[in-house]
Amino acid sequence: MRRPRTASTRRAAILITAAASCGLLLAGCAVGTGAANQDADYDAKADLGGDLSVMGFSGVDEVATSRVEVAKAELGDVDVKLIEGELDLQQFLASVASGKPPSLLYADRDQIGSLAARKAIIPLDECIDGEGIDMDEFRDYAVDQVTLDGKVYGIPEFNQVQVTMANADLLAAAGVTIDQVNGSDREAMTDANRKLAKVDGGNVSVIGVDSKLPEFLPLWVAGAGGSLLSDDGKTAQLDSQEAVDALTWAAGIYEDQGGFSAVKAFRDSADFFGEGNQFATNTLGAMPMEQWYINVLNDVSPDAPMAFDTVRGTDGQPIAFATGSAWAIPSGSDNPEAACRWARAMTSMDAWSAAAEARLAAREEEGKPFTGILTGNEVADEEIRGMVTSGGEPWDSAVAAMYDANDNAVSQPANPADAEFKDAMQEAVNSVLNGQATPEDALAKAQKTAQQALDDGWAEIEDAK
């Protein structure tokens, strides 16, 4: 077997591509040095000025714009420029390599580890102390996702967790309860899937259960008490028994409906964000889904026959696999003090209160319930939860499940090879879904690839000390 490319070679390939405009290799261009930030003076009482360019964030709704107003007021005379568009990591790395990065970066928390290992972003210890950011207010699992080698590299923002969502009419017609599709009893969920699904000649007309592979494998592994990565972020556990069992079972959900390709084709044809979504049209029995979809469903199909619960582990307890966003300061930022102030302000109680009030007002104007916002900050979450308004059933149950999931979530710790790790996992799952490998063989291969990437990444960190 040909030895897979290591994390170092993959990382170099990405960064060399990104830094092509400056014509330099990894060591000379693509890795940040942080030198421009060494003289930063973080002080919550200081008056700030200059420019602040923000990459990866756009104020597109009332939750964003209300917090931007709070942050701009905190920054005083700073001229804020939001760079339009989604975050392009290669573009960002190229800007770091060229010595002209944005002042501030908004990224997914699972990107922070690799960016920190590449020295594309800087540690925030001095920023946190200077601006007085209380990291104890943030959920531990959110902080773990932005902490590499003992240093915090990001300020957590929004949080995403999964909730079990189901069509109550389809469940009742099949003689199935929500407890049988929430993951607590996998054998019962397999049986429920077979009762709910409608497949004729390989054509799916009703998806019984969608186990949401490949992206939700970490959730199902966590549901069995396992984890795909050790707590210190150094040891891959992709070939653990919990992972093999979870993938075997979750892939079997699709096999019982004619295979993943048949289910995916039917799923992709749905009007996911519209009134013709799968629940409203009675073409999906149940699935785990991020909590923001509750609001989508309530908006576009408030009369859909829904039922909600947390996702539950095999021990019957609520479980979720948390993801989310974070603020980070690029290496070479031209205004790290303003960047830190913005990160603090955007995740402050004042900002979240303003966001909740703005969303509440918008929902009341539409005659709809306010279903809450998950922030990654425990104090903010509790305050916002107190502002939630009743939408009656099943929406009140949905909100309760959302907050229950948020309180019982786990995450994957930051590591220097997060992209390579995720790629290895998804490649393994896809090879199983496509019938190219058994779960055991696919995950064993992924384990070797991911572990090599982790070893290389951590070795680079140690070498740099």
Short mmCIF file of C-alpha atoms in Angstrom, two decimals:
data_model
loop_
_atom_site.label_atom_id
_atom_site.label_comp_id
_atom_site.label_asym_id
_atom_site.label_seq_id
_atom_site.Cartn_x
_atom_site.Cartn_y
_atom_site.Cartn_z
CA MET A 1 0.00 0.00 0.00
CA ARG A 2 1.32 3.42 -0.88
CA ARG A 3 1.99 5.51 2.18
CA PRO A 4 -0.58 8.34 2.44
CA ARG A 5 0.58 11.90 2.27
CA THR A 6 1.38 13.23 5.70
CA ALA A 7 -0.16 16.21 7.39
CA SER A 8 3.01 18.15 6.64
CA THR A 9 2.89 17.53 2.92
CA ARG A 10 -0.83 18.22 2.71
CA ARG A 11 -0.46 21.38 4.74
CA ALA A 12 2.45 22.52 2.60
CA ALA A 13 0.48 21.89 -0.58
CA ILE A 14 -2.43 23.98 0.64
CA LEU A 15 -0.28 26.81 1.84
CA ILE A 16 1.99 26.86 -1.20
CA THR A 17 -1.09 27.14 -3.40
CA ALA A 18 -2.44 29.92 -1.23
CA ALA A 19 0.88 31.74 -1.22
CA ALA A 20 1.54 31.41 -4.94
CA SER A 21 1.13 35.13 -5.46
CA CYS A 22 4.13 35.88 -3.25
CA GLY A 23 6.21 33.12 -4.79
CA LEU A 24 7.58 31.78 -1.51
CA LEU A 25 7.46 28.40 0.18
CA LEU A 26 5.96 27.38 3.50
CA ALA A 27 8.66 28.57 5.83
CA GLY A 28 9.14 31.90 4.16
CA CYS A 29 5.60 32.95 3.41
CA ALA A 30 2.69 30.78 4.40
CA VAL A 31 3.24 30.48 8.13
CA GLY A 32 2.57 33.53 10.28
CA THR A 33 5.17 34.67 12.79
CA GLY A 34 3.02 36.83 15.04
CA ALA A 35 5.78 39.43 15.10
CA ALA A 36 3.42 42.28 14.27
CA ASN A 37 1.41 41.51 17.42
CA GLN A 38 4.22 41.35 19.97
CA ASP A 39 3.79 44.99 21.01
CA ALA A 40 -0.02 44.85 21.29
CA ASP A 41 -1.33 46.57 24.40
CA TYR A 42 -4.70 45.12 25.33
CA ASP A 43 -6.58 47.36 27.75
CA ALA A 44 -10.35 47.39 28.21
CA LYS A 45 -10.22 51.08 29.20
CA ALA A 46 -8.08 52.25 26.28
CA ASP A 47 -9.49 54.45 23.53
CA LEU A 48 -8.99 52.76 20.20
CA GLY A 49 -8.66 54.02 16.63
CA GLY A 50 -7.55 52.97 13.18
CA ASP A 51 -9.17 50.44 10.88
CA LEU A 52 -10.58 46.99 11.60
CA SER A 53 -11.10 44.62 8.68
CA VAL A 54 -13.15 41.53 9.50
CA MET A 55 -13.01 38.41 7.31
CA GLY A 56 -15.60 35.63 7.31
CA PHE A 57 -18.48 37.55 8.90
CA SER A 58 -21.38 39.44 7.37
CA GLY A 59 -24.25 41.06 9.23
CA VAL A 60 -27.15 39.45 7.42
CA ASP A 61 -29.97 39.38 9.99
CA GLU A 62 -31.15 41.15 13.11
CA VAL A 63 -29.11 38.90 15.41
CA ALA A 64 -25.93 39.89 13.61
CA THR A 65 -26.66 43.55 12.96
CA SER A 66 -27.78 44.25 16.52
CA ARG A 67 -24.55 42.87 17.91
CA VAL A 68 -22.48 44.71 15.32
CA GLU A 69 -24.04 47.95 16.57
CA VAL A 70 -23.01 47.10 20.13
CA ALA A 71 -19.48 46.22 19.04
CA LYS A 72 -19.05 49.37 16.96
CA ALA A 73 -20.13 51.48 19.93
CA GLU A 74 -17.52 49.72 22.07
CA LEU A 75 -14.82 50.41 19.48
CA GLY A 76 -15.46 54.12 19.32
CA ASP A 77 -13.43 55.75 16.55
CA VAL A 78 -12.36 52.49 14.92
CA ASP A 79 -13.44 52.28 11.26
CA VAL A 80 -14.91 48.78 10.83
CA LYS A 81 -14.99 47.07 7.43
CA LEU A 82 -16.77 43.74 7.04
CA ILE A 83 -15.22 41.85 4.13
CA GLU A 84 -18.12 40.38 2.16
CA GLY A 85 -18.44 36.68 1.44
CA GLU A 86 -17.89 33.35 3.17
CA LEU A 87 -14.51 32.55 4.64
CA ASP A 88 -12.07 31.25 2.03
CA LEU A 89 -9.26 29.58 3.96
CA GLN A 90 -6.81 29.67 1.08
CA GLN A 91 -7.48 33.36 0.58
CA PHE A 92 -6.95 33.94 4.29
CA LEU A 93 -3.72 31.94 4.39
CA ALA A 94 -2.48 33.79 1.33
CA SER A 95 -3.16 37.09 3.09
CA VAL A 96 -1.18 35.94 6.13
CA ALA A 97 1.62 34.77 3.87
CA SER A 98 1.74 38.12 2.11
CA GLY A 99 1.89 40.02 5.39
CA LYS A 100 -1.46 41.68 4.75
CA PRO A 101 -4.05 39.66 6.67
CA PRO A 102 -7.40 40.99 7.84
CA SER A 103 -7.41 42.50 11.31
CA LEU A 104 -9.83 39.86 12.61
CA LEU A 105 -11.03 36.41 11.53
CA TYR A 106 -14.41 34.72 12.00
CA ALA A 107 -14.09 30.95 11.55
CA ASP A 108 -15.58 27.61 12.50
CA ARG A 109 -14.23 26.33 15.78
CA ASP A 110 -13.06 23.13 14.14
CA GLN A 111 -10.72 25.20 11.94
CA ILE A 112 -8.96 26.91 14.83
CA GLY A 113 -6.53 24.09 15.66
CA SER A 114 -4.95 23.88 12.22
CA LEU A 115 -4.79 27.66 11.88
CA ALA A 116 -3.08 27.93 15.25
CA ALA A 117 -0.60 25.16 14.39
CA ARG A 118 0.27 27.01 11.17
CA LYS A 119 0.80 30.19 13.21
CA ALA A 120 -1.82 31.87 11.04
CA ILE A 121 -3.57 33.08 14.19
CA ILE A 122 -2.14 34.13 17.56
CA PRO A 123 -2.74 33.00 21.15
CA LEU A 124 -5.30 35.17 22.93
CA ASP A 125 -4.09 34.93 26.53
CA GLU A 126 -3.01 38.58 26.68
CA CYS A 127 -6.13 39.67 24.79
CA ILE A 128 -8.36 37.79 27.23
CA ASP A 129 -6.61 39.26 30.27
CA GLY A 130 -6.42 42.81 28.89
CA GLU A 131 -10.05 43.03 27.80
CA GLY A 132 -11.28 41.11 30.82
CA ILE A 133 -13.01 38.32 28.89
CA ASP A 134 -14.40 35.84 31.41
CA MET A 135 -13.69 32.48 29.79
CA ASP A 136 -15.39 30.70 32.70
CA GLU A 137 -18.72 31.88 31.29
CA PHE A 138 -18.21 29.84 28.12
CA ARG A 139 -19.13 26.20 27.88
CA ASP A 140 -16.15 23.94 28.46
CA TYR A 141 -16.64 22.04 25.24
CA ALA A 142 -16.64 25.28 23.23
CA VAL A 143 -13.41 26.43 24.86
CA ASP A 144 -11.82 23.01 24.26
CA GLN A 145 -12.45 23.44 20.54
CA VAL A 146 -10.37 26.62 20.44
CA THR A 147 -7.58 25.58 22.83
CA LEU A 148 -4.41 24.08 21.37
CA ASP A 149 -1.44 22.99 23.45
CA GLY A 150 -2.81 24.81 26.46
CA LYS A 151 -3.37 28.15 24.72
CA VAL A 152 -6.69 29.71 23.72
CA TYR A 153 -6.80 30.85 20.09
CA GLY A 154 -10.46 31.77 19.67
CA ILE A 155 -13.38 33.37 21.50
CA PRO A 156 -16.40 31.07 21.02
CA GLU A 157 -19.57 32.53 19.58
CA PHE A 158 -22.65 30.68 18.24
CA ASN A 159 -23.28 27.06 19.19
CA GLN A 160 -24.90 24.30 17.18
CA VAL A 161 -26.28 21.03 18.55
CA GLN A 162 -28.48 18.30 17.14
CA VAL A 163 -32.09 17.53 18.04
CA THR A 164 -34.26 14.58 16.98
CA MET A 165 -36.97 15.79 14.60
CA ALA A 166 -39.81 13.58 13.42
CA ASN A 167 -43.12 13.57 11.58
CA ALA A 168 -45.68 12.66 14.23
CA ASP A 169 -48.30 11.51 11.72
CA LEU A 170 -45.90 9.10 10.02
CA LEU A 171 -44.78 7.77 13.40
CA ALA A 172 -48.35 7.15 14.50
CA ALA A 173 -49.32 5.45 11.22
CA ALA A 174 -46.37 3.09 11.53
CA GLY A 175 -46.97 2.40 15.21
CA VAL A 176 -43.68 4.04 16.14
CA THR A 177 -42.92 6.45 19.01
CA ILE A 178 -40.36 9.25 19.21
CA ASP A 179 -38.43 7.14 21.74
CA GLN A 180 -37.79 4.59 19.01
CA VAL A 181 -36.10 7.10 16.66
CA ASN A 182 -34.00 9.17 19.08
CA GLY A 183 -30.99 6.83 19.12
CA SER A 184 -31.46 5.41 22.60
CA ASP A 185 -32.21 1.92 21.27
CA ARG A 186 -30.46 1.29 17.97
CA GLU A 187 -32.20 -1.99 17.33
CA ALA A 188 -35.56 -0.29 17.85
CA MET A 189 -34.49 2.56 15.55
CA THR A 190 -33.54 0.09 12.83
CA ASP A 191 -36.96 -1.57 13.17
CA ALA A 192 -38.71 1.81 13.15
CA ASN A 193 -36.85 2.80 9.99
CA ARG A 194 -38.10 -0.31 8.21
CA LYS A 195 -41.68 0.43 9.27
CA LEU A 196 -41.53 4.07 8.23
CA ALA A 197 -39.67 3.81 4.92
CA LYS A 198 -41.46 3.40 1.61
CA VAL A 199 -39.36 2.04 -1.22
CA ASP A 200 -40.63 0.55 -4.45
CA GLY A 201 -38.30 -0.87 -7.06
CA GLY A 202 -35.37 1.04 -5.66
CA ASN A 203 -37.29 4.33 -5.68
CA VAL A 204 -37.73 5.99 -2.31
CA SER A 205 -41.00 7.83 -1.68
CA VAL A 206 -40.67 8.13 2.10
CA ILE A 207 -37.37 8.14 3.99
CA GLY A 208 -37.87 6.25 7.22
CA VAL A 209 -34.92 7.53 9.21
CA ASP A 210 -32.03 9.62 7.93
CA SER A 211 -28.97 8.89 10.07
CA LYS A 212 -27.20 11.86 8.46
CA LEU A 213 -23.94 10.26 7.41
CA PRO A 214 -21.16 11.09 6.91
CA GLU A 215 -21.30 14.29 8.97
CA PHE A 216 -22.99 12.87 12.07
CA LEU A 217 -20.74 9.88 12.70
CA PRO A 218 -19.11 11.73 15.65
CA LEU A 219 -22.58 12.14 17.17
CA TRP A 220 -23.40 8.45 16.96
CA VAL A 221 -19.99 7.49 18.37
CA ALA A 222 -20.52 9.91 21.26
CA GLY A 223 -23.94 8.36 21.79
CA ALA A 224 -22.26 5.07 22.58
CA GLY A 225 -19.86 6.71 25.01
CA GLY A 226 -16.96 6.91 22.58
CA SER A 227 -14.98 9.62 20.83
CA LEU A 228 -13.12 9.71 17.54
CA LEU A 229 -10.24 11.65 19.12
CA SER A 230 -8.58 11.49 22.54
CA ASP A 231 -9.18 14.31 25.00
CA ASP A 232 -5.68 15.71 24.45
CA GLY A 233 -6.19 15.81 20.67
CA LYS A 234 -3.19 13.59 19.99
CA THR A 235 -4.59 10.10 19.42
CA ALA A 236 -7.05 9.15 16.70
CA GLN A 237 -9.72 6.65 17.73
CA LEU A 238 -11.38 6.18 14.38
CA ASP A 239 -11.05 2.40 14.54
CA SER A 240 -12.49 2.06 18.04
CA GLN A 241 -15.25 -0.47 18.60
CA GLU A 242 -17.70 2.37 19.26
CA ALA A 243 -16.85 3.88 15.87
CA VAL A 244 -17.09 0.57 13.99
CA ASP A 245 -20.42 -0.26 15.63
CA ALA A 246 -21.83 3.22 15.01
CA LEU A 247 -20.87 3.25 11.35
CA THR A 248 -22.13 -0.29 10.78
CA TRP A 249 -25.49 0.57 12.31
CA ALA A 250 -25.93 4.05 10.78
CA ALA A 251 -24.96 2.81 7.31
CA GLY A 252 -27.38 -0.10 7.73
CA ILE A 253 -30.20 2.44 8.11
CA TYR A 254 -29.59 3.39 4.46
CA GLU A 255 -29.11 -0.16 3.26
CA ASP A 256 -32.58 -1.01 4.52
CA GLN A 257 -33.95 1.73 2.24
CA GLY A 258 -32.25 0.68 -0.98
CA GLY A 259 -28.84 2.14 -0.26
CA PHE A 260 -27.39 5.56 0.47
CA SER A 261 -27.46 6.79 -3.12
CA ALA A 262 -31.21 6.18 -3.40
CA VAL A 263 -31.92 7.95 -0.11
CA LYS A 264 -29.60 10.84 -0.92
CA ALA A 265 -31.10 11.39 -4.35
CA PHE A 266 -34.58 11.62 -2.86
CA ARG A 267 -33.36 13.78 0.04
CA ASP A 268 -31.60 16.21 -2.30
CA SER A 269 -34.80 16.69 -4.30
CA ALA A 270 -36.67 18.08 -1.30
CA ASP A 271 -37.52 21.74 -0.73
CA PHE A 272 -35.45 21.71 2.44
CA PHE A 273 -35.87 25.39 3.37
CA GLY A 274 -39.35 25.87 1.96
CA GLU A 275 -42.91 24.94 2.72
CA GLY A 276 -42.45 21.78 0.66
CA ASN A 277 -39.87 20.37 3.07
CA GLN A 278 -39.82 16.65 3.83
CA PHE A 279 -41.69 16.91 7.11
CA ALA A 280 -44.44 19.10 5.68
CA THR A 281 -44.91 16.76 2.72
CA ASN A 282 -44.85 13.59 4.86
CA THR A 283 -41.81 12.15 3.09
CA LEU A 284 -39.42 11.86 6.07
CA GLY A 285 -40.01 9.95 9.26
CA ALA A 286 -37.19 11.19 11.47
CA MET A 287 -33.66 12.56 11.55
CA PRO A 288 -31.23 14.32 13.85
CA MET A 289 -30.68 17.93 12.76
CA GLU A 290 -29.05 21.11 14.05
CA GLN A 291 -31.32 23.21 16.24
CA TRP A 292 -31.53 26.14 13.84
CA TYR A 293 -33.80 24.04 11.62
CA ILE A 294 -36.51 24.29 14.29
CA ASN A 295 -36.88 27.95 13.44
CA VAL A 296 -36.91 27.20 9.71
CA LEU A 297 -39.72 24.69 10.12
CA ASN A 298 -41.71 27.02 12.34
CA ASP A 299 -41.32 29.76 9.75
CA VAL A 300 -42.23 27.89 6.59
CA SER A 301 -44.43 25.04 7.82
CA PRO A 302 -45.81 25.87 11.28
CA ASP A 303 -48.62 23.34 10.88
CA ALA A 304 -46.37 20.41 9.98
CA PRO A 305 -47.09 17.38 12.23
CA MET A 306 -43.81 17.52 14.17
CA ALA A 307 -42.45 15.69 17.18
CA PHE A 308 -39.15 16.54 18.90
CA ASP A 309 -36.73 15.08 21.39
CA THR A 310 -33.05 15.29 22.11
CA VAL A 311 -30.80 12.79 20.42
CA ARG A 312 -30.13 10.18 23.07
CA GLY A 313 -27.19 7.94 23.76
CA THR A 314 -27.51 4.23 24.17
CA ASP A 315 -27.74 4.90 27.91
CA GLY A 316 -30.93 6.87 27.29
CA GLN A 317 -29.40 10.21 28.24
CA PRO A 318 -29.43 13.34 26.02
CA ILE A 319 -26.35 13.79 23.81
CA ALA A 320 -25.22 16.21 21.13
CA PHE A 321 -21.99 16.88 19.27
CA ALA A 322 -21.38 20.60 19.42
CA THR A 323 -19.93 22.75 16.68
CA GLY A 324 -19.89 26.50 16.25
CA SER A 325 -18.00 29.65 15.40
CA ALA A 326 -15.23 31.71 17.00
CA TRP A 327 -13.31 34.96 16.69
CA ALA A 328 -9.54 34.75 16.13
CA ILE A 329 -6.80 37.32 15.58
CA PRO A 330 -4.59 36.68 12.53
CA SER A 331 -0.83 36.68 12.81
CA GLY A 332 0.24 40.09 11.54
CA SER A 333 -3.09 41.78 12.32
CA ASP A 334 -2.74 45.53 11.81
CA ASN A 335 -5.02 46.31 14.76
CA PRO A 336 -4.98 43.45 17.30
CA GLU A 337 -6.27 45.69 20.11
CA ALA A 338 -9.41 46.58 18.17
CA ALA A 339 -9.76 42.96 17.06
CA CYS A 340 -9.72 41.81 20.67
CA ARG A 341 -12.20 44.49 21.72
CA TRP A 342 -14.54 43.42 18.91
CA ALA A 343 -14.31 39.74 19.92
CA ARG A 344 -15.10 40.65 23.50
CA ALA A 345 -17.96 42.97 22.57
CA MET A 346 -19.59 40.59 20.09
CA THR A 347 -19.75 37.83 22.72
CA SER A 348 -20.70 40.08 25.63
CA MET A 349 -23.95 39.94 27.56
CA ASP A 350 -24.88 43.35 26.14
CA ALA A 351 -24.52 42.05 22.60
CA TRP A 352 -26.44 38.85 23.21
CA SER A 353 -29.21 40.71 25.03
CA ALA A 354 -29.51 43.11 22.10
CA ALA A 355 -29.60 40.18 19.69
CA ALA A 356 -32.30 38.37 21.64
CA GLU A 357 -34.42 41.50 21.93
CA ALA A 358 -34.08 42.15 18.20
CA ARG A 359 -35.04 38.58 17.32
CA LEU A 360 -37.91 38.61 19.82
CA ALA A 361 -39.28 41.83 18.31
CA ALA A 362 -39.02 40.44 14.79
CA ARG A 363 -40.82 37.24 15.77
CA GLU A 364 -43.57 39.08 17.62
CA GLU A 365 -44.13 41.29 14.59
CA GLU A 366 -44.57 38.13 12.51
CA GLY A 367 -46.85 36.58 15.11
CA LYS A 368 -44.42 33.73 15.72
CA PRO A 369 -42.63 32.41 18.81
CA PHE A 370 -39.07 33.29 19.74
CA THR A 371 -37.30 29.94 19.95
CA GLY A 372 -34.04 31.13 21.49
CA ILE A 373 -30.40 31.49 20.44
CA LEU A 374 -27.50 29.23 21.41
CA THR A 375 -24.35 31.22 22.08
CA GLY A 376 -21.74 28.88 23.57
CA ASN A 377 -21.86 31.13 26.67
CA GLU A 378 -23.75 29.59 29.59
CA VAL A 379 -24.68 32.90 31.21
CA ALA A 380 -26.00 34.33 27.95
CA ASP A 381 -27.89 31.14 27.17
CA GLU A 382 -29.73 31.26 30.49
CA GLU A 383 -30.71 34.90 30.06
CA ILE A 384 -31.93 34.33 26.51
CA ARG A 385 -33.81 31.21 27.50
CA GLY A 386 -35.82 33.34 29.90
CA MET A 387 -36.95 35.46 26.93
CA VAL A 388 -38.27 32.52 24.87
CA THR A 389 -41.97 32.76 24.06
CA SER A 390 -44.39 29.89 23.78
CA GLY A 391 -45.46 28.67 20.38
CA GLY A 392 -47.57 25.86 21.79
CA GLU A 393 -46.86 22.26 20.95
CA PRO A 394 -44.84 20.83 19.34
CA TRP A 395 -42.63 23.93 19.29
CA ASP A 396 -42.28 24.28 23.04
CA SER A 397 -41.01 20.70 23.16
CA ALA A 398 -38.56 21.53 20.39
CA VAL A 399 -37.10 24.43 22.36
CA ALA A 400 -36.87 22.32 25.51
CA ALA A 401 -35.02 19.62 23.57
CA MET A 402 -32.67 22.22 22.10
CA TYR A 403 -31.62 23.56 25.50
CA ASP A 404 -31.38 20.05 26.94
CA ALA A 405 -29.07 19.08 24.09
CA ASN A 406 -26.98 22.19 24.62
CA ASP A 407 -26.48 21.29 28.28
CA ASN A 408 -25.40 17.75 27.43
CA ALA A 409 -23.17 18.29 24.41
CA VAL A 410 -19.63 17.10 23.83
CA SER A 411 -17.07 18.23 21.27
CA GLN A 412 -13.81 17.28 19.64
CA PRO A 413 -10.74 19.06 21.02
CA ALA A 414 -8.62 21.31 18.86
CA ASN A 415 -5.76 19.60 17.08
CA PRO A 416 -3.17 20.63 14.48
CA ALA A 417 -4.63 18.38 11.77
CA ASP A 418 -8.36 19.00 12.03
CA ALA A 419 -8.93 19.23 8.28
CA GLU A 420 -6.93 16.08 7.53
CA PHE A 421 -8.68 14.25 10.39
CA LYS A 422 -12.13 15.22 9.13
CA ASP A 423 -11.23 14.28 5.56
CA ALA A 424 -10.01 10.84 6.67
CA MET A 425 -13.22 10.22 8.61
CA GLN A 426 -15.52 11.33 5.80
CA GLU A 427 -13.59 9.36 3.18
CA ALA A 428 -13.99 6.25 5.33
CA VAL A 429 -17.72 6.76 5.78
CA ASN A 430 -18.27 7.47 2.10
CA SER A 431 -16.38 4.36 1.08
CA VAL A 432 -18.74 2.31 3.25
CA LEU A 433 -21.85 4.10 1.96
CA ASN A 434 -20.69 3.49 -1.61
CA GLY A 435 -20.09 -0.20 -0.96
CA GLN A 436 -16.33 0.05 -1.48
CA ALA A 437 -15.22 -1.11 1.96
CA THR A 438 -16.43 -2.63 5.20
CA PRO A 439 -16.67 -0.37 8.24
CA GLU A 440 -13.74 -2.18 9.83
CA ASP A 441 -11.44 -1.81 6.82
CA ALA A 442 -12.49 1.76 6.04
CA LEU A 443 -11.98 2.98 9.59
CA ALA A 444 -8.69 1.11 9.97
CA LYS A 445 -7.37 2.92 6.90
CA ALA A 446 -8.70 6.24 8.16
CA GLN A 447 -7.08 5.61 11.53
CA LYS A 448 -3.62 5.31 9.97
CA THR A 449 -4.07 8.42 7.84
CA ALA A 450 -5.46 10.51 10.68
CA GLN A 451 -2.87 9.37 13.21
CA GLN A 452 -0.03 10.17 10.84
CA ALA A 453 -1.47 13.63 10.29
CA LEU A 454 -1.79 14.17 14.04
CA ASP A 455 1.73 12.93 14.72
CA ASP A 456 3.17 15.23 12.08
CA GLY A 457 1.15 18.19 13.31
CA TRP A 458 2.11 17.79 16.95
CA ALA A 459 5.75 17.17 16.00
CA GLU A 460 5.80 20.50 14.18
CA ILE A 461 4.44 22.22 17.28
CA GLU A 462 7.10 20.62 19.47
CA ASP A 463 9.86 21.48 16.99
CA ALA A 464 8.77 25.11 17.02
CA LYS A 465 9.14 25.44 20.80
#
